[in-house]
């Protein structure tokens, strides 16, 4: 992140004679009619009208004279209009900051008002999220609590065993050049454009500060590298009649390009029930022997969830 900062004069329009684009810092009185500057009429100038302020000592936002309401620099001890001491003077109102949008136009940065609006819409979103969460909680509670008893008979058995197979091969990847592994073969390098944000902040003394902050993106590399990657799965399925087995593999082992190796293995055993109405329900069992123990045609008592209509597999009891 790099940042550069420059100070420019705010501009103001005279409310007495209508003179435009007067300078906030160096023209405290209207050069046309002599009318005092009203800090509330200050604004950020157009890009072409910007006047830079060099070595300007910032002494604080302007004070408003407690006696005659004229605004003046904090450097003054007494009001240049009526002579009253201005130590107790209140700070002039500050203008909301600006931020440059993607199209180059200036838009209000998060001002107090904007933040108020955002928090109102945030409150609305919060309310909607709250209602959704409440509805979900009600649903979960109903799903857990509302169940009806049912009689189920064992009608199906199935098992599945699956192996993920990885292949060692050349792949193309992209990433920050400094984190490319040593064995990576770099094909191309690109440096993305830096992203810059311009912001303007009213300093309240007739000047504003313009800040340009840029992020320096890391150089990106496209490279080729040999690595293990999930390529396919081998799967075997069956019922009670066939003993569960792992799929037969014919792998080309080793560390060559195109060589294969086994990775994750998963297995599942499912018992299928029909309820009194003939509606099917499945329960997964982790242990093979327990799975075999569910004899075909055996009757079980169990609970069906009212919400969802599915069987609570933990509720099964042999009849
Ligand atoms: Zn004027
Ligand atoms: Zn005064």
Short mmCIF file of C-alpha atoms and ligand atoms in Angstrom, two decimals:
data_model
loop_
_atom_site.label_atom_id
_atom_site.label_comp_id
_atom_site.label_asym_id
_atom_site.label_seq_id
_atom_site.Cartn_x
_atom_site.Cartn_y
_atom_site.Cartn_z
CA UNK A 1 0.00 0.00 0.00
CA UNK A 2 1.37 3.37 -0.99
CA UNK A 3 -0.34 6.67 -0.24
CA UNK A 4 0.22 10.20 -1.41
CA UNK A 5 -1.45 13.24 0.08
CA UNK A 6 -2.00 16.79 -1.20
CA UNK A 7 -3.85 19.82 0.17
CA UNK A 8 -6.09 22.01 -2.02
CA UNK A 9 -8.36 25.01 -1.40
CA UNK A 10 -12.08 24.41 -1.00
CA UNK A 11 -14.21 26.78 -3.07
CA UNK A 12 -17.21 28.87 -2.09
CA UNK A 13 -19.89 31.01 -3.75
CA UNK A 14 -20.68 34.45 -2.33
CA UNK A 15 -24.22 34.56 -0.94
CA UNK A 16 -24.37 38.36 -1.24
CA UNK A 17 -23.34 39.07 -4.85
CA UNK A 18 -23.32 35.57 -6.36
CA UNK A 19 -19.58 35.54 -7.19
CA UNK A 20 -18.55 31.93 -7.87
CA UNK A 21 -15.53 29.70 -7.29
CA UNK A 22 -13.91 31.85 -4.59
CA UNK A 23 -11.03 30.28 -2.69
CA UNK A 24 -11.79 28.86 0.75
CA UNK A 25 -8.44 29.63 2.38
CA UNK A 26 -7.03 32.71 0.66
CA UNK A 27 -10.32 34.55 0.08
CA UNK A 28 -12.04 34.84 3.45
CA UNK A 29 -14.02 37.83 2.11
CA UNK A 30 -15.63 38.16 -1.32
CA UNK A 31 -13.23 40.07 -3.62
CA UNK A 32 -16.24 41.51 -5.46
CA UNK A 33 -18.52 42.81 -2.67
CA UNK A 34 -16.49 42.26 0.52
CA UNK A 35 -19.11 39.89 1.97
CA UNK A 36 -17.78 37.38 4.56
CA UNK A 37 -17.29 33.75 3.57
CA UNK A 38 -19.99 31.40 4.84
CA UNK A 39 -18.26 28.05 5.54
CA UNK A 40 -21.55 26.26 4.88
CA UNK A 41 -21.26 27.38 1.22
CA UNK A 42 -17.88 25.71 0.72
CA UNK A 43 -17.61 22.83 -1.75
CA UNK A 44 -15.06 20.55 -3.35
CA UNK A 45 -13.90 22.13 -6.65
CA UNK A 46 -13.98 20.51 -10.08
CA UNK A 47 -10.74 18.76 -11.08
CA UNK A 48 -9.80 21.66 -13.44
CA UNK A 49 -10.34 24.32 -10.73
CA UNK A 50 -8.19 22.74 -8.05
CA UNK A 51 -5.73 25.15 -6.41
CA UNK A 52 -2.94 23.49 -4.44
CA UNK A 53 -1.88 24.86 -1.08
CA UNK A 54 1.87 24.55 -0.46
CA UNK A 55 3.32 24.27 3.07
CA UNK A 56 0.02 25.31 4.62
CA UNK A 57 0.22 25.06 8.43
CA UNK A 58 -2.99 23.44 9.61
CA UNK A 59 -4.07 25.07 12.87
CA UNK A 60 -7.44 23.33 13.17
CA UNK A 61 -10.88 23.72 11.65
CA UNK A 62 -12.19 27.28 11.59
CA UNK A 63 -13.99 28.70 14.59
CA UNK A 64 -17.27 30.61 14.48
CA UNK A 65 -17.14 33.94 16.36
CA UNK A 66 -19.43 33.57 19.41
CA UNK A 67 -20.55 37.20 19.01
CA UNK A 68 -21.10 37.84 15.28
CA UNK A 69 -21.06 34.26 13.86
CA UNK A 70 -18.31 34.99 11.33
CA UNK A 71 -15.97 32.08 10.62
CA UNK A 72 -12.25 32.56 10.95
CA UNK A 73 -8.98 30.72 11.28
CA UNK A 74 -8.04 29.16 14.61
CA UNK A 75 -4.84 31.21 14.32
CA UNK A 76 -6.81 34.40 15.13
CA UNK A 77 -7.19 35.41 18.75
CA UNK A 78 -9.89 37.95 18.07
CA UNK A 79 -12.66 38.17 15.48
CA UNK A 80 -11.52 40.16 12.44
CA UNK A 81 -15.12 41.39 12.04
CA UNK A 82 -16.21 42.49 15.55
CA UNK A 83 -13.08 42.05 17.67
CA UNK A 84 -14.55 39.54 20.16
CA UNK A 85 -12.19 36.86 21.53
CA UNK A 86 -12.88 33.63 19.67
CA UNK A 87 -11.35 31.04 22.09
CA UNK A 88 -14.84 29.78 22.93
CA UNK A 89 -15.92 29.74 19.26
CA UNK A 90 -17.53 26.61 18.00
CA UNK A 91 -15.96 24.73 15.08
CA UNK A 92 -17.62 25.32 11.71
CA UNK A 93 -19.66 22.48 10.22
CA UNK A 94 -17.54 20.12 8.13
CA UNK A 95 -18.50 18.95 4.68
CA UNK A 96 -18.84 15.20 4.13
CA UNK A 97 -15.83 13.56 2.46
CA UNK A 98 -15.78 12.27 -1.10
CA UNK A 99 -14.52 9.13 -2.72
CA UNK A 100 -13.77 8.63 -6.41
CA UNK A 101 -15.94 5.97 -8.04
CA UNK A 102 -14.95 3.49 -10.74
CA UNK A 103 -16.04 5.92 -13.50
CA UNK A 104 -13.84 8.72 -12.10
CA UNK A 105 -16.74 10.77 -10.71
CA UNK A 106 -16.69 11.90 -7.10
CA UNK A 107 -19.34 10.54 -4.76
CA UNK A 108 -20.01 11.21 -1.10
CA UNK A 109 -17.86 9.03 1.14
CA UNK A 110 -19.48 7.52 4.21
CA UNK A 111 -20.84 10.72 5.79
CA UNK A 112 -22.81 10.76 9.04
CA UNK A 113 -26.07 10.88 7.09
CA UNK A 114 -25.01 8.11 4.74
CA UNK A 115 -24.01 6.00 7.69
CA UNK A 116 -27.39 6.63 9.32
CA UNK A 117 -29.11 5.43 6.15
CA UNK A 118 -26.88 2.40 5.91
CA UNK A 119 -27.56 1.43 9.50
CA UNK A 120 -31.31 1.75 8.88
CA UNK A 121 -31.08 -0.68 5.97
CA UNK A 122 -28.72 -2.85 8.04
CA UNK A 123 -31.38 -2.95 10.77
CA UNK A 124 -33.91 -4.07 8.14
CA UNK A 125 -31.58 -6.82 6.92
CA UNK A 126 -30.94 -7.80 10.56
CA UNK A 127 -34.68 -8.11 11.14
CA UNK A 128 -35.15 -10.30 8.05
CA UNK A 129 -32.17 -12.51 9.01
CA UNK A 130 -33.60 -12.76 12.55
CA UNK A 131 -36.98 -13.90 11.21
CA UNK A 132 -35.36 -16.50 8.93
CA UNK A 133 -33.25 -17.84 11.83
CA UNK A 134 -36.38 -18.01 14.03
CA UNK A 135 -38.30 -19.88 11.31
CA UNK A 136 -35.38 -22.34 10.97
CA UNK A 137 -35.25 -22.89 14.74
CA UNK A 138 -39.02 -23.57 14.78
CA UNK A 139 -38.56 -26.02 11.89
CA UNK A 140 -35.66 -27.83 13.61
CA UNK A 141 -37.58 -28.04 16.90
CA UNK A 142 -40.69 -29.32 15.08
CA UNK A 143 -38.56 -31.87 13.19
CA UNK A 144 -37.01 -33.06 16.46
CA UNK A 145 -40.15 -33.03 18.58
CA UNK A 146 -43.03 -33.96 16.26
CA UNK A 147 -42.90 -37.67 15.44
CA UNK A 148 -45.47 -40.41 15.00
CA UNK A 149 -45.01 -44.12 15.72
CA UNK A 150 -44.81 -46.53 12.79
CA UNK A 151 -44.23 -50.22 12.12
CA UNK A 152 -41.50 -50.94 9.59
CA UNK A 153 -40.42 -54.13 7.84
CA UNK A 154 -36.95 -54.83 6.48
CA UNK A 155 -37.18 -55.21 2.68
CA UNK A 156 -33.83 -54.19 1.13
CA UNK A 157 -30.09 -54.33 1.81
CA UNK A 158 -27.45 -52.53 -0.19
CA UNK A 159 -23.75 -51.73 0.18
CA UNK A 160 -21.38 -49.45 -1.65
CA UNK A 161 -17.58 -49.27 -1.57
CA UNK A 162 -15.73 -46.57 -3.43
CA UNK A 163 -12.05 -45.67 -3.93
CA UNK A 164 -10.80 -42.33 -5.22
CA UNK A 165 -7.88 -42.77 -7.64
CA UNK A 166 -5.30 -40.05 -8.16
CA UNK A 167 -3.14 -39.64 -11.25
CA UNK A 168 0.33 -38.05 -11.38
CA UNK A 169 0.29 -35.60 -14.25
CA UNK A 170 1.32 -32.21 -15.51
CA UNK A 171 -1.20 -29.50 -14.62
CA UNK A 172 -1.31 -25.79 -15.37
CA UNK A 173 -1.81 -23.46 -12.42
CA UNK A 174 -1.77 -19.75 -11.69
CA UNK A 175 -0.65 -18.00 -8.53
CA UNK A 176 1.60 -15.36 -6.99
CA UNK A 177 5.08 -15.77 -8.50
CA UNK A 178 6.77 -15.76 -5.09
CA UNK A 179 4.80 -18.86 -4.02
CA UNK A 180 5.43 -20.98 -7.13
CA UNK A 181 7.05 -24.27 -5.98
CA UNK A 182 10.70 -24.75 -6.99
CA UNK A 183 9.81 -27.53 -9.47
CA UNK A 184 7.16 -25.39 -11.21
CA UNK A 185 7.92 -24.46 -14.85
CA UNK A 186 6.93 -20.83 -15.32
CA UNK A 187 5.18 -20.06 -18.64
CA UNK A 188 4.32 -16.38 -18.22
CA UNK A 189 4.36 -13.52 -15.73
CA UNK A 190 1.92 -10.62 -15.49
CA UNK A 191 1.76 -7.67 -13.14
CA UNK A 192 -1.84 -6.60 -12.52
CA UNK A 193 -2.66 -2.87 -12.57
CA UNK A 194 -2.44 -1.26 -9.12
CA UNK A 195 -5.80 -0.45 -7.57
CA UNK A 196 -6.04 3.14 -6.33
CA UNK A 197 -8.61 4.88 -4.18
CA UNK A 198 -8.88 8.67 -4.14
CA UNK A 199 -10.53 10.32 -1.16
CA UNK A 200 -11.15 13.97 -0.21
CA UNK A 201 -11.53 15.14 3.35
CA UNK A 202 -12.65 18.66 4.37
CA UNK A 203 -10.20 20.07 6.92
CA UNK A 204 -12.64 22.81 7.89
CA UNK A 205 -10.19 25.70 7.41
CA UNK A 206 -11.03 26.36 3.76
CA UNK A 207 -8.81 23.53 2.52
CA UNK A 208 -9.25 19.86 1.84
CA UNK A 209 -6.88 16.94 1.74
CA UNK A 210 -6.83 14.62 -1.26
CA UNK A 211 -5.36 11.18 -0.63
CA UNK A 212 -4.44 8.62 -3.25
CA UNK A 213 -3.94 5.17 -1.76
CA UNK A 214 -2.78 2.34 -4.03
CA UNK A 215 -2.30 -1.35 -3.44
CA UNK A 216 0.57 -2.96 -5.28
CA UNK A 217 -0.69 -6.31 -6.56
CA UNK A 218 1.69 -9.25 -6.52
CA UNK A 219 3.16 -10.50 -9.81
CA UNK A 220 1.12 -13.44 -11.14
CA UNK A 221 2.66 -16.50 -12.74
CA UNK A 222 1.18 -19.19 -14.95
CA UNK A 223 3.18 -22.38 -14.51
CA UNK A 224 3.13 -26.11 -15.16
CA UNK A 225 3.86 -28.62 -12.46
CA UNK A 226 3.65 -32.41 -12.03
CA UNK A 227 1.38 -33.39 -9.18
CA UNK A 228 -1.09 -35.94 -7.83
CA UNK A 229 -4.68 -35.05 -8.59
CA UNK A 230 -7.98 -36.90 -8.11
CA UNK A 231 -8.72 -38.38 -11.55
CA UNK A 232 -11.51 -40.96 -11.15
CA UNK A 233 -13.35 -43.20 -8.72
CA UNK A 234 -13.86 -46.95 -8.73
CA UNK A 235 -17.11 -48.18 -7.20
CA UNK A 236 -18.57 -51.55 -6.28
CA UNK A 237 -22.16 -52.06 -5.15
CA UNK A 238 -24.30 -55.04 -4.15
CA UNK A 239 -26.92 -56.46 -1.83
CA UNK A 240 -27.11 -59.06 0.91
CA UNK A 241 -26.39 -61.90 -1.56
CA UNK A 242 -22.91 -60.59 -2.48
CA UNK A 243 -20.27 -60.10 0.23
CA UNK A 244 -19.02 -56.47 0.23
CA UNK A 245 -15.71 -56.19 -1.61
CA UNK A 246 -13.47 -53.33 -2.69
CA UNK A 247 -13.43 -52.66 -6.45
CA UNK A 248 -10.65 -54.48 -8.31
CA UNK A 249 -8.05 -51.96 -9.48
CA UNK A 250 -5.50 -52.23 -12.23
CA UNK A 251 -3.23 -49.30 -11.52
CA UNK A 252 -0.02 -48.28 -13.20
CA UNK A 253 1.99 -47.66 -10.03
CA UNK A 254 5.07 -45.49 -9.67
CA UNK A 255 5.98 -41.82 -9.98
CA UNK A 256 5.69 -41.44 -13.75
CA UNK A 257 3.33 -39.10 -15.59
CA UNK A 258 0.10 -41.09 -15.94
CA UNK A 259 0.88 -43.28 -12.90
CA UNK A 260 -1.96 -43.83 -10.46
CA UNK A 261 -2.43 -44.36 -6.72
CA UNK A 262 -5.38 -44.87 -4.40
CA UNK A 263 -6.61 -42.06 -2.15
CA UNK A 264 -9.75 -41.89 0.02
CA UNK A 265 -11.86 -45.02 0.53
CA UNK A 266 -15.50 -44.84 1.56
CA UNK A 267 -18.05 -47.53 2.33
CA UNK A 268 -21.71 -47.44 3.25
CA UNK A 269 -24.30 -50.03 4.24
CA UNK A 270 -27.99 -49.29 3.85
CA UNK A 271 -31.04 -51.11 5.21
CA UNK A 272 -34.32 -50.36 3.42
CA UNK A 273 -37.65 -50.46 5.25
CA UNK A 274 -41.26 -50.14 4.10
CA UNK A 275 -43.81 -48.64 6.49
CA UNK A 276 -47.43 -49.88 6.79
CA UNK A 277 -48.44 -47.67 3.83
CA UNK A 278 -45.64 -49.13 1.67
CA UNK A 279 -43.55 -45.95 1.78
CA UNK A 280 -39.79 -46.72 1.59
CA UNK A 281 -37.31 -45.48 4.24
CA UNK A 282 -33.53 -45.96 4.29
CA UNK A 283 -31.17 -46.13 7.24
CA UNK A 284 -27.40 -46.18 6.95
CA UNK A 285 -25.51 -48.58 9.24
CA UNK A 286 -21.77 -48.21 9.88
CA UNK A 287 -21.03 -51.80 10.86
CA UNK A 288 -21.29 -54.68 8.32
CA UNK A 289 -22.35 -57.23 10.92
CA UNK A 290 -25.12 -54.99 12.28
CA UNK A 291 -26.24 -54.45 8.67
CA UNK A 292 -26.43 -58.22 8.09
CA UNK A 293 -28.33 -58.56 11.40
CA UNK A 294 -31.41 -56.83 9.97
CA UNK A 295 -33.17 -60.01 8.76
CA UNK A 296 -35.36 -59.65 5.69
CA UNK A 297 -39.03 -59.37 6.68
CA UNK A 298 -38.24 -58.55 10.36
CA UNK A 299 -40.55 -55.95 11.93
CA UNK A 300 -39.28 -52.84 13.73
CA UNK A 301 -40.97 -50.08 15.66
CA UNK A 302 -39.79 -46.59 14.76
CA UNK A 303 -40.73 -42.95 14.60
CA UNK A 304 -41.53 -40.97 11.45
CA UNK A 305 -40.89 -37.20 11.56
CA UNK A 306 -44.05 -35.16 10.89
CA UNK A 307 -41.92 -32.45 9.24
CA UNK A 308 -40.22 -34.11 6.24
CA UNK A 309 -41.96 -37.52 6.60
CA UNK A 310 -38.67 -39.39 7.02
CA UNK A 311 -37.71 -42.12 9.46
CA UNK A 312 -35.67 -41.30 12.60
CA UNK A 313 -33.14 -44.15 12.24
CA UNK A 314 -32.06 -43.83 15.92
CA UNK A 315 -35.60 -44.71 17.04
CA UNK A 316 -35.60 -48.23 15.53
CA UNK A 317 -36.53 -51.01 17.99
CA UNK A 318 -37.00 -54.70 17.12
CA UNK A 319 -40.61 -55.87 17.65
ZN1 LIG B 1 -19.77 38.92 -3.04
ZN1 LIG B 2 -17.17 38.51 15.43
#
